[in-house]
Amino acid sequence: FLLFLQVTCNCFTISNGEMQDVGVGLYPSMSLLNHSCDPNCVIIFEGYQLLLRSVQEIQIGEELTISYIETLMPTSERQKQLMRQYCFECDCLLCKNQEKDAEKLAGEEHAWKEVKDVVSEVRDLKSKKDWEQILARCKSLLRSNMGRLPDTNVYQLEMLDCAMDACIYLELWEEALYYGNRTLGPYRLYYPGFHPLRALQLMRVGKLQYSQDMFPQALETLKQAYNIMKVTHGTDHSLLQALMEIKEECEAIVRKQ
């Protein structure tokens, strides 16, 4: 039981190039890093290799921090998860100021609470890869909440993300791009500066634009992804290499046109 608790508190979720969870691993030296909801470093994986990348200017003697959880959640949800899994209360500036909580919970309260209740249901469907059911559920909620919830509401944003994922798996490229475009504004708001999730989202949208021959738009989107990813992933990372390939192809087509 003691070993189980140690693993639960100290393991890292290993993710692939698409930032999808593929397992867990113990990296003892990295387990010494403390948490902040506004961290100056991020953890990136290349296969099973863990990479610690700085995403802010770090002063001599300043502590290196990472986020143990998904920071998109409102402050109260972040605090609950940290207390439940790690047994501490975060006192970073983001939590003290409860910055952006108003935008994260914008819209009609009963509407976002309804969406929040469905989030766990949709996550369960994702684990079963029931993409048609996921898309139908997301479309229904997004349609019923039109005008009641802005896309900056974090639960609405999760529905948009799930709808985009489902469309990609079902090869509904035009619909996937529609939902992806709607996420870019909220991602810019909640993941300012250098964040791997924003870079990945820009890359996905750029690839969808490329697939639909929207080459000037795709090039601009892919450039934005590249400028973030060269910081968050580093120039040697395989995902950045893949991004550079499609960006260069896009540049060649735009020059030719």
Backbone as CSV, one residue per row, in Angstrom:
resi,resn,N_x,N_y,N_z,CA_x,CA_y,CA_z,C_x,C_y,C_z
1,PHE,0.832,-1.204,0.000,0.000,0.000,0.000,0.869,1.258,0.000
2,LEU,1.963,1.220,0.778,2.888,2.357,0.801,3.484,2.599,-0.580
3,LEU,3.890,1.525,-1.259,4.446,1.652,-2.612,3.408,2.227,-3.574
4,PHE,2.175,1.766,-3.437,1.100,2.263,-4.293,0.925,3.772,-4.113
5,LEU,0.943,4.233,-2.869,0.798,5.667,-2.594,1.971,6.460,-3.154
6,GLN,3.171,5.899,-3.039,4.356,6.589,-3.553,4.287,6.740,-5.072
7,VAL,3.819,5.675,-5.734,3.669,5.741,-7.193,2.616,6.780,-7.568
8,THR,1.477,6.763,-6.870,0.385,7.688,-7.174,0.831,9.143,-7.059
9,CYS,1.643,9.436,-6.063,2.070,10.820,-5.824,3.255,11.241,-6.689
10,ASN,4.056,10.290,-7.147,5.316,10.646,-7.807,5.417,10.270,-9.276
11,CYS,4.440,9.530,-9.799,4.564,9.097,-11.193,4.209,10.238,-12.157
12,PHE,4.689,10.099,-13.374,4.356,11.031,-14.452,3.525,10.290,-15.491
13,THR,2.534,10.974,-16.029,1.753,10.398,-17.123,2.552,10.545,-18.407
14,ILE,2.868,9.433,-19.040,3.624,9.450,-20.292,2.650,9.697,-21.436
15,SER,2.955,10.672,-22.279,2.077,10.998,-23.405,2.835,10.855,-24.717
16,ASN,2.075,10.627,-25.781,2.697,10.505,-27.100,2.787,11.872,-27.766
17,GLY,3.133,11.873,-29.037,3.308,13.137,-29.758,2.046,13.961,-29.847
18,GLU,0.887,13.307,-29.753,-0.390,14.010,-29.799,-0.865,14.402,-28.401
19,MET,0.016,14.277,-27.404,-0.292,14.591,-26.005,-1.416,13.706,-25.458
20,GLN,-1.519,12.483,-25.979,-2.489,11.516,-25.471,-1.788,10.598,-24.477
21,ASP,-2.479,10.262,-23.388,-1.891,9.443,-22.334,-1.675,8.016,-22.832
22,VAL,-0.457,7.500,-22.611,-0.152,6.125,-23.033,0.368,5.269,-21.879
23,GLY,0.612,5.860,-20.711,1.099,5.077,-19.577,1.592,5.982,-18.470
24,VAL,2.225,5.374,-17.477,2.824,6.139,-16.384,4.251,5.651,-16.165
25,GLY,5.072,6.520,-15.618,6.453,6.152,-15.341,6.989,6.901,-14.142
26,LEU,7.982,6.331,-13.498,8.644,6.980,-12.364,9.979,7.555,-12.816
27,TYR,10.177,8.830,-12.544,11.407,9.542,-12.888,11.854,10.257,-11.612
28,PRO,12.664,9.577,-10.774,12.919,10.061,-9.402,13.401,11.505,-9.300
29,SER,14.345,11.914,-10.156,14.864,13.279,-10.017,13.797,14.312,-10.374
30,MET,12.972,14.011,-11.368,11.915,14.944,-11.762,10.792,15.016,-10.725
31,SER,10.682,13.975,-9.894,9.662,13.991,-8.838,9.971,15.015,-7.757
32,LEU,11.187,15.560,-7.770,11.560,16.596,-6.796,10.972,17.960,-7.153
33,LEU,10.482,18.110,-8.395,9.942,19.397,-8.829,8.624,19.695,-8.123
34,ASN,8.461,20.921,-7.671,7.215,21.344,-7.032,6.226,21.870,-8.065
35,HIS,4.984,22.003,-7.612,3.870,22.393,-8.486,3.637,23.900,-8.472
36,SER,3.206,24.417,-9.620,2.613,25.744,-9.716,1.561,25.684,-10.818
37,CYS,0.461,26.397,-10.644,-0.548,26.464,-11.707,-0.104,27.391,-12.830
38,ASP,0.963,28.145,-12.590,1.599,28.974,-13.631,3.087,28.625,-13.652
39,PRO,3.429,27.427,-14.126,4.801,26.926,-14.003,5.759,27.582,-14.992
40,ASN,7.051,27.538,-14.652,8.055,28.072,-15.578,8.687,26.968,-16.440
41,CYS,8.242,25.718,-16.241,8.734,24.589,-17.035,7.573,23.668,-17.414
42,VAL,7.789,22.879,-18.442,6.815,21.848,-18.817,7.555,20.530,-19.016
43,ILE,6.805,19.446,-18.860,7.327,18.101,-19.100,6.854,17.634,-20.476
44,ILE,7.802,17.200,-21.299,7.509,16.692,-22.640,8.156,15.320,-22.771
45,PHE,7.518,14.427,-23.502,8.088,13.099,-23.711,8.511,12.899,-25.155
46,GLU,9.620,12.196,-25.307,10.076,11.693,-26.607,10.211,10.192,-26.422
47,GLY,9.156,9.453,-26.807,9.104,8.043,-26.431,8.938,7.951,-24.921
48,TYR,9.840,7.193,-24.273,9.807,7.091,-22.807,10.769,8.079,-22.151
49,GLN,11.470,8.855,-22.974,12.416,9.832,-22.419,11.661,11.080,-21.974
50,LEU,11.879,11.480,-20.718,11.248,12.676,-20.173,12.158,13.872,-20.398
51,LEU,11.596,14.950,-20.938,12.347,16.182,-21.181,11.738,17.308,-20.357
52,LEU,12.559,18.023,-19.629,12.129,19.193,-18.870,12.495,20.430,-19.678
53,ARG,11.484,21.201,-20.086,11.713,22.372,-20.941,11.252,23.640,-20.224
54,SER,12.060,24.683,-20.248,11.657,25.960,-19.652,10.778,26.724,-20.645
55,VAL,9.729,27.366,-20.122,8.808,28.119,-20.982,8.693,29.584,-20.538
56,GLN,9.480,29.949,-19.530,9.542,31.342,-19.088,11.003,31.686,-18.820
57,GLU,11.286,32.984,-18.742,12.613,33.419,-18.322,12.804,33.023,-16.854
58,ILE,13.905,32.369,-16.540,14.149,31.897,-15.176,15.400,32.584,-14.629
59,GLN,15.234,33.218,-13.481,16.345,33.941,-12.866,17.260,32.972,-12.106
60,ILE,18.512,33.367,-11.906,19.444,32.561,-11.120,18.887,32.384,-9.714
61,GLY,18.838,31.151,-9.249,18.319,30.857,-7.914,16.820,30.670,-7.847
62,GLU,16.118,30.913,-8.966,14.658,30.745,-8.969,14.309,29.260,-9.043
63,GLU,13.273,28.854,-8.327,12.852,27.457,-8.315,12.219,27.062,-9.649
64,LEU,12.545,25.868,-10.110,11.890,25.306,-11.289,10.580,24.663,-10.851
65,THR,9.496,24.956,-11.578,8.188,24.394,-11.225,7.516,23.814,-12.467
66,ILE,6.647,22.832,-12.233,5.797,22.268,-13.278,4.376,22.225,-12.730
67,SER,3.421,21.951,-13.588,2.044,21.764,-13.106,1.754,20.275,-13.017
68,TYR,1.242,19.857,-11.877,0.895,18.448,-11.676,-0.433,18.083,-12.352
69,ILE,-1.227,19.091,-12.705,-2.588,18.860,-13.181,-2.850,19.709,-14.414
70,GLU,-4.008,19.512,-15.019,-4.449,20.352,-16.131,-4.883,21.711,-15.586
71,THR,-4.200,22.776,-15.997,-4.449,24.106,-15.434,-5.667,24.795,-16.033
72,LEU,-6.289,24.202,-17.035,-7.464,24.813,-17.646,-8.637,24.887,-16.665
73,MET,-8.674,24.001,-15.681,-9.790,23.963,-14.737,-9.871,25.252,-13.910
74,PRO,-11.082,25.633,-13.470,-11.210,26.772,-12.548,-10.450,26.492,-11.251
75,THR,-10.180,27.541,-10.491,-9.369,27.425,-9.277,-9.918,26.382,-8.311
76,SER,-11.222,26.398,-8.064,-11.794,25.470,-7.087,-11.590,24.021,-7.518
77,GLU,-11.700,23.740,-8.829,-11.508,22.374,-9.328,-10.040,21.963,-9.231
78,ARG,-9.142,22.896,-9.532,-7.701,22.600,-9.402,-7.352,22.272,-7.957
79,GLN,-7.883,23.082,-7.029,-7.578,22.871,-5.612,-8.110,21.526,-5.125
80,LYS,-9.309,21.149,-5.573,-9.879,19.860,-5.184,-9.005,18.700,-5.667
81,GLN,-8.561,18.781,-6.925,-7.753,17.688,-7.470,-6.400,17.594,-6.777
82,LEU,-5.777,18.743,-6.516,-4.474,18.740,-5.833,-4.601,18.181,-4.421
83,MET,-5.650,18.537,-3.721,-5.841,18.035,-2.368,-6.138,16.536,-2.383
84,ARG,-6.963,16.108,-3.349,-7.353,14.696,-3.422,-6.159,13.798,-3.764
85,GLN,-5.329,14.228,-4.719,-4.251,13.347,-5.166,-2.920,13.623,-4.474
86,TYR,-2.656,14.885,-4.118,-1.328,15.238,-3.593,-1.356,15.796,-2.168
87,CYS,-2.541,16.008,-1.632,-2.697,16.408,-0.223,-2.070,17.756,0.110
88,PHE,-2.185,18.711,-0.806,-1.758,20.071,-0.456,-2.652,21.081,-1.164
89,GLU,-2.612,22.311,-0.639,-3.381,23.410,-1.213,-2.415,24.359,-1.895
90,CYS,-2.665,24.632,-3.170,-1.761,25.500,-3.932,-1.984,26.961,-3.540
91,ASP,-0.872,27.698,-3.341,-0.979,29.116,-3.015,-0.244,29.978,-4.033
92,CYS,-0.172,29.496,-5.281,0.480,30.285,-6.333,-0.358,31.532,-6.630
93,LEU,0.208,32.490,-7.349,-0.487,33.741,-7.642,-1.779,33.502,-8.415
94,LEU,-1.756,32.521,-9.313,-2.939,32.220,-10.113,-4.102,31.795,-9.224
95,CYS,-3.800,31.028,-8.185,-4.853,30.585,-7.256,-5.276,31.710,-6.321
96,LYS,-4.324,32.512,-5.870,-4.658,33.613,-4.975,-5.558,34.639,-5.669
97,ASN,-5.238,34.939,-6.930,-6.007,35.943,-7.669,-7.254,35.368,-8.328
98,GLN,-7.312,34.012,-8.411,-8.389,33.328,-9.136,-8.562,33.925,-10.527
99,GLU,-7.407,34.174,-11.139,-7.375,34.819,-12.446,-8.083,33.963,-13.496
100,LYS,-8.839,34.628,-14.332,-9.545,34.031,-15.467,-10.720,33.140,-15.067
101,ASP,-11.023,32.992,-13.771,-12.157,32.149,-13.378,-13.474,32.676,-13.945
102,ALA,-13.604,34.004,-14.046,-14.846,34.590,-14.570,-15.061,34.162,-16.020
103,GLU,-13.968,34.197,-16.822,-14.099,33.751,-18.222,-14.339,32.254,-18.305
104,LYS,-13.661,31.493,-17.429,-13.778,30.033,-17.482,-15.187,29.550,-17.174
105,LEU,-15.918,30.314,-16.361,-17.281,29.925,-15.992,-18.305,30.912,-16.546
106,ALA,-17.969,31.541,-17.682,-18.874,32.517,-18.286,-20.115,31.830,-18.843
107,GLY,-21.186,32.603,-18.972,-22.425,32.069,-19.527,-23.431,31.740,-18.442
108,GLU,-24.552,31.159,-18.853,-25.622,30.813,-17.920,-25.203,29.623,-17.054
109,GLU,-25.313,29.815,-15.734,-24.785,28.816,-14.801,-25.442,27.449,-14.974
110,HIS,-26.759,27.417,-15.134,-27.417,26.119,-15.258,-26.988,25.404,-16.546
111,ALA,-26.618,26.190,-17.575,-26.194,25.592,-18.846,-24.827,24.937,-18.700
112,TRP,-23.862,25.654,-18.072,-22.533,25.047,-17.977,-22.495,23.921,-16.950
113,LYS,-23.373,23.992,-15.956,-23.445,22.883,-15.005,-23.976,21.620,-15.684
114,GLU,-24.904,21.801,-16.620,-25.424,20.665,-17.389,-24.299,20.049,-18.233
115,VAL,-23.513,20.909,-18.882,-22.398,20.418,-19.710,-21.357,19.734,-18.833
116,LYS,-21.073,20.331,-17.683,-20.102,19.736,-16.764,-20.514,18.326,-16.364
117,ASP,-21.796,18.120,-16.124,-22.289,16.796,-15.732,-22.099,15.769,-16.849
118,VAL,-22.106,16.244,-18.099,-21.987,15.333,-19.244,-20.524,15.018,-19.568
119,VAL,-19.606,15.853,-19.076,-18.186,15.690,-19.409,-17.684,14.287,-19.071
120,SER,-18.013,13.789,-17.878,-17.543,12.454,-17.478,-18.141,11.371,-18.373
121,GLU,-19.389,11.577,-18.794,-20.042,10.621,-19.708,-19.301,10.572,-21.046
122,VAL,-18.938,11.740,-21.561,-18.231,11.806,-22.840,-16.827,11.213,-22.717
123,ARG,-16.169,11.467,-21.589,-14.847,10.875,-21.370,-14.917,9.352,-21.370
124,ASP,-15.987,8.817,-20.793,-16.172,7.366,-20.775,-16.371,6.835,-22.195
125,LEU,-17.136,7.573,-22.999,-17.338,7.182,-24.400,-16.024,7.242,-25.181
126,LYS,-15.157,8.223,-24.838,-13.857,8.318,-25.504,-12.989,7.103,-25.188
127,SER,-13.057,6.634,-23.945,-12.263,5.456,-23.582,-12.727,4.224,-24.355
128,LYS,-14.005,4.225,-24.746,-14.558,3.112,-25.535,-14.440,3.370,-27.039
129,LYS,-13.943,4.575,-27.399,-13.785,4.979,-28.798,-15.109,4.932,-29.572
130,ASP,-16.182,5.313,-28.890,-17.502,5.366,-29.516,-17.686,6.763,-30.121
131,TRP,-16.983,7.005,-31.236,-16.877,8.357,-31.775,-18.203,8.893,-32.312
132,GLU,-19.024,8.041,-32.920,-20.314,8.510,-33.435,-21.222,8.983,-32.308
133,GLN,-21.219,8.246,-31.211,-22.032,8.639,-30.054,-21.484,9.918,-29.425
134,ILE,-20.149,10.025,-29.360,-19.520,11.242,-28.817,-19.935,12.457,-29.634
135,LEU,-19.835,12.343,-30.961,-20.166,13.479,-31.822,-21.635,13.865,-31.680
136,ALA,-22.500,12.884,-31.642,-23.937,13.171,-31.490,-24.212,13.879,-30.170
137,ARG,-23.566,13.413,-29.093,-23.773,14.020,-27.758,-23.246,15.452,-27.743
138,CYS,-22.064,15.653,-28.284,-21.461,16.991,-28.296,-22.282,17.949,-29.153
139,LYS,-22.695,17.501,-30.327,-23.490,18.356,-31.214,-24.784,18.785,-30.540
140,SER,-25.438,17.854,-29.874,-26.698,18.149,-29.200,-26.510,19.219,-28.137
141,LEU,-25.458,19.072,-27.327,-25.206,20.048,-26.257,-24.801,21.405,-26.822
142,LEU,-23.919,21.396,-27.821,-23.465,22.657,-28.403,-24.629,23.406,-29.064
143,ARG,-25.517,22.657,-29.683,-26.679,23.265,-30.335,-27.630,23.859,-29.292
144,SER,-27.902,23.113,-28.232,-28.854,23.585,-27.216,-28.310,24.754,-26.407
145,ASN,-26.979,24.888,-26.354,-26.379,25.969,-25.559,-25.931,27.158,-26.402
146,MET,-26.302,27.165,-27.682,-25.937,28.288,-28.542,-26.556,29.577,-27.991
147,GLY,-25.705,30.570,-27.773,-26.189,31.828,-27.211,-26.228,31.848,-25.699
148,ARG,-26.075,30.691,-25.083,-26.115,30.622,-23.613,-24.725,30.458,-23.015
149,LEU,-23.817,29.837,-23.792,-22.445,29.625,-23.321,-21.455,30.106,-24.370
150,PRO,-20.504,30.965,-23.977,-19.444,31.341,-24.916,-18.420,30.203,-25.026
151,ASP,-17.651,30.223,-26.098,-16.646,29.172,-26.284,-15.527,29.254,-25.256
152,THR,-15.419,30.379,-24.540,-14.405,30.506,-23.493,-14.783,29.752,-22.224
153,ASN,-16.054,29.355,-22.086,-16.429,28.533,-20.937,-15.701,27.194,-21.051
154,VAL,-15.009,26.782,-19.984,-14.112,25.621,-20.086,-14.845,24.311,-20.377
155,TYR,-16.093,24.208,-19.933,-16.845,22.976,-20.201,-17.371,22.962,-21.641
156,GLN,-17.746,24.142,-22.119,-18.100,24.281,-23.536,-16.875,23.975,-24.400
157,LEU,-15.716,24.475,-23.980,-14.481,24.240,-24.728,-14.155,22.753,-24.795
158,GLU,-14.389,22.034,-23.707,-14.127,20.597,-23.730,-15.057,19.882,-24.704
159,MET,-16.300,20.342,-24.810,-17.222,19.765,-25.793,-16.733,20.011,-27.216
160,LEU,-16.220,21.217,-27.466,-15.682,21.535,-28.792,-14.483,20.638,-29.118
161,ASP,-13.614,20.440,-28.126,-12.448,19.572,-28.316,-12.870,18.137,-28.625
162,CYS,-13.854,17.650,-27.873,-14.332,16.273,-28.087,-14.987,16.127,-29.452
163,ALA,-15.763,17.143,-29.845,-16.396,17.116,-31.169,-15.339,17.102,-32.269
164,MET,-14.285,17.897,-32.098,-13.188,17.927,-33.071,-12.509,16.562,-33.161
165,ASP,-12.198,15.958,-32.005,-11.576,14.635,-31.983,-12.431,13.611,-32.709
166,ALA,-13.735,13.626,-32.413,-14.647,12.662,-33.026,-14.686,12.835,-34.538
167,CYS,-14.751,14.082,-35.001,-14.784,14.346,-36.448,-13.502,13.872,-37.132
168,ILE,-12.368,14.042,-36.465,-11.103,13.584,-37.044,-11.099,12.070,-37.180
169,TYR,-11.536,11.366,-36.136,-11.566,9.906,-36.195,-12.580,9.396,-37.216
170,LEU,-13.657,10.165,-37.423,-14.688,9.773,-38.395,-14.394,10.336,-39.789
171,GLU,-13.253,11.046,-39.924,-12.795,11.614,-41.197,-13.781,12.647,-41.749
172,LEU,-14.382,13.404,-40.847,-15.261,14.514,-41.225,-14.426,15.795,-41.124
173,TRP,-13.572,16.012,-42.121,-12.521,17.032,-42.016,-13.076,18.452,-41.929
174,GLU,-14.106,18.756,-42.708,-14.652,20.112,-42.697,-15.262,20.451,-41.345
175,GLU,-16.002,19.508,-40.772,-16.582,19.719,-39.442,-15.497,19.820,-38.380
176,ALA,-14.464,18.988,-38.504,-13.356,19.031,-37.540,-12.710,20.406,-37.531
177,LEU,-12.520,20.990,-38.715,-11.917,22.316,-38.808,-12.831,23.377,-38.193
178,TYR,-14.129,23.239,-38.387,-15.091,24.184,-37.802,-14.965,24.213,-36.281
179,TYR,-14.945,23.039,-35.678,-14.826,22.977,-34.217,-13.429,23.417,-33.762
180,GLY,-12.406,23.026,-34.511,-11.034,23.404,-34.158,-10.833,24.908,-34.168
181,ASN,-11.369,25.573,-35.189,-11.246,27.033,-35.268,-11.876,27.715,-34.059
182,ARG,-12.975,27.152,-33.570,-13.656,27.754,-32.421,-12.835,27.632,-31.136
183,THR,-11.916,26.679,-31.089,-11.111,26.499,-29.872,-9.898,27.430,-29.805
184,LEU,-9.475,27.997,-30.937,-8.199,28.711,-30.961,-8.207,29.965,-30.088
185,GLY,-9.316,30.714,-30.097,-9.404,31.906,-29.241,-9.294,31.562,-27.765
186,PRO,-10.108,30.612,-27.265,-9.984,30.211,-25.860,-8.603,29.650,-25.522
187,TYR,-8.002,28.882,-26.420,-6.659,28.360,-26.156,-5.654,29.492,-26.006
188,ARG,-5.781,30.525,-26.837,-4.873,31.673,-26.740,-5.059,32.389,-25.409
189,LEU,-6.312,32.456,-24.938,-6.612,33.121,-23.668,-6.060,32.344,-22.476
190,TYR,-6.237,31.029,-22.477,-5.899,30.217,-21.301,-4.487,29.633,-21.340
191,TYR,-3.891,29.581,-22.523,-2.516,29.086,-22.643,-1.644,30.141,-23.308
192,PRO,-1.507,31.306,-22.663,-0.691,32.366,-23.266,0.790,31.993,-23.222
193,GLY,1.550,32.697,-24.004,2.991,32.409,-24.017,3.264,31.073,-24.682
194,PHE,4.131,30.287,-24.058,4.551,29.016,-24.639,3.904,27.861,-23.876
195,HIS,3.012,27.145,-24.543,2.355,25.997,-23.916,2.213,24.894,-24.955
196,PRO,2.620,23.665,-24.618,2.581,22.578,-25.613,1.179,22.254,-26.119
197,LEU,0.148,22.400,-25.275,-1.208,22.077,-25.721,-1.694,23.059,-26.777
198,ARG,-1.326,24.329,-26.628,-1.720,25.309,-27.642,-0.975,25.048,-28.946
199,ALA,0.296,24.701,-28.848,1.076,24.394,-30.049,0.465,23.219,-30.794
200,LEU,0.090,22.182,-30.061,-0.488,20.995,-30.680,-1.832,21.319,-31.331
201,GLN,-2.647,22.147,-30.651,-3.947,22.492,-31.224,-3.770,23.287,-32.517
202,LEU,-2.826,24.215,-32.523,-2.538,24.983,-33.744,-2.060,24.057,-34.858
203,MET,-1.237,23.090,-34.516,-0.741,22.141,-35.513,-1.894,21.328,-36.105
204,ARG,-2.806,20.868,-35.259,-3.942,20.069,-35.734,-4.829,20.902,-36.667
205,VAL,-5.112,22.139,-36.270,-5.946,23.002,-37.108,-5.228,23.310,-38.421
206,GLY,-3.929,23.572,-38.349,-3.150,23.843,-39.553,-3.173,22.674,-40.527
207,LYS,-3.064,21.462,-40.009,-3.111,20.268,-40.859,-4.488,20.106,-41.503
208,LEU,-5.545,20.436,-40.766,-6.894,20.377,-41.329,-7.070,21.423,-42.433
209,GLN,-6.543,22.620,-42.215,-6.599,23.652,-43.256,-5.826,23.207,-44.487
210,TYR,-4.670,22.595,-44.267,-3.840,22.099,-45.376,-4.596,21.043,-46.173
211,SER,-5.279,20.145,-45.478,-5.994,19.053,-46.149,-7.150,19.564,-46.999
212,GLN,-7.618,20.787,-46.706,-8.726,21.364,-47.475,-8.245,22.475,-48.407
213,ASP,-6.949,22.432,-48.732,-6.339,23.344,-49.713,-6.410,24.815,-49.298
214,MET,-6.501,25.061,-48.007,-6.492,26.438,-47.499,-5.050,26.793,-47.131
215,PHE,-4.201,26.858,-48.150,-2.762,26.891,-47.924,-2.257,28.168,-47.234
216,PRO,-2.693,29.378,-47.617,-2.209,30.577,-46.889,-2.605,30.547,-45.406
217,GLN,-3.861,30.158,-45.133,-4.310,30.076,-43.739,-3.545,28.992,-42.979
218,ALA,-3.334,27.842,-43.643,-2.599,26.746,-43.009,-1.178,27.172,-42.673
219,LEU,-0.540,27.896,-43.586,0.840,28.327,-43.350,0.934,29.238,-42.142
220,GLU,0.008,30.168,-42.013,0.018,31.087,-40.864,-0.195,30.324,-39.558
221,THR,-1.129,29.376,-39.565,-1.413,28.590,-38.360,-0.224,27.717,-37.990
222,LEU,0.388,27.075,-38.970,1.534,26.206,-38.717,2.747,27.003,-38.230
223,LYS,2.906,28.233,-38.713,3.999,29.089,-38.233,3.822,29.410,-36.749
224,GLN,2.580,29.692,-36.359,2.302,29.952,-34.943,2.631,28.728,-34.096
225,ALA,2.235,27.554,-34.591,2.543,26.314,-33.870,4.043,26.112,-33.753
226,TYR,4.769,26.376,-34.827,6.224,26.196,-34.838,6.906,27.115,-33.826
227,ASN,6.477,28.383,-33.767,7.116,29.350,-32.860,6.958,28.951,-31.392
228,ILE,5.850,28.288,-31.075,5.659,27.813,-29.702,6.396,26.502,-29.473
229,MET,6.288,25.583,-30.431,6.815,24.235,-30.238,8.348,24.192,-30.199
230,LYS,9.015,25.124,-30.861,10.479,25.109,-30.807,10.979,25.437,-29.399
231,VAL,10.110,26.092,-28.594,10.440,26.367,-27.189,9.991,25.207,-26.310
232,THR,8.737,24.754,-26.499,8.190,23.734,-25.603,8.759,22.338,-25.863
233,HIS,9.133,22.050,-27.111,9.614,20.716,-27.464,11.096,20.680,-27.824
234,GLY,11.619,21.770,-28.343,13.010,21.785,-28.783,13.123,21.359,-30.238
235,THR,14.168,21.830,-30.894,14.299,21.627,-32.339,14.582,20.185,-32.729
236,ASP,15.017,19.352,-31.781,15.333,17.956,-32.106,14.153,17.009,-31.914
237,HIS,13.046,17.504,-31.375,11.920,16.615,-31.082,11.262,16.130,-32.382
238,SER,10.840,14.879,-32.413,10.253,14.294,-33.623,8.972,15.008,-34.052
239,LEU,8.196,15.502,-33.091,6.960,16.193,-33.438,7.255,17.510,-34.150
240,LEU,8.290,18.220,-33.706,8.659,19.461,-34.380,9.173,19.167,-35.782
241,GLN,9.909,18.074,-35.945,10.393,17.698,-37.268,9.212,17.448,-38.212
242,ALA,8.176,16.766,-37.720,6.981,16.507,-38.537,6.279,17.812,-38.889
243,LEU,6.226,18.732,-37.922,5.603,20.032,-38.168,6.385,20.812,-39.225
244,MET,7.703,20.782,-39.139,8.531,21.493,-40.113,8.314,20.961,-41.528
245,GLU,8.143,19.655,-41.651,7.934,19.057,-42.977,6.667,19.582,-43.636
246,ILE,5.554,19.560,-42.896,4.299,20.018,-43.481,4.313,21.533,-43.696
247,LYS,5.002,22.268,-42.810,5.114,23.732,-42.975,5.892,24.063,-44.242
248,GLU,6.987,23.338,-44.487,7.792,23.579,-45.689,7.029,23.216,-46.960
249,GLU,6.249,22.120,-46.902,5.406,21.757,-48.051,4.399,22.860,-48.343
250,CYS,3.807,23.396,-47.277,2.823,24.452,-47.411,3.462,25.731,-48.003
251,GLU,4.653,26.080,-47.529,5.374,27.240,-48.031,5.661,27.104,-49.527
252,ALA,6.057,25.898,-49.949,6.356,25.654,-51.361,5.106,25.834,-52.225
253,ILE,3.966,25.344,-51.734,2.708,25.487,-52.494,2.299,26.952,-52.586
254,VAL,2.429,27.696,-51.483,2.055,29.113,-51.479,2.949,29.895,-52.441
255,ARG,4.259,29.606,-52.452,5.177,30.283,-53.383,4.794,29.995,-54.825
256,LYS,4.451,28.736,-55.096,4.079,28.330,-56.451,2.802,29.006,-56.908
257,GLN,1.844,29.113,-55.990,0.576,29.762,-56.333,0.763,31.256,-56.624
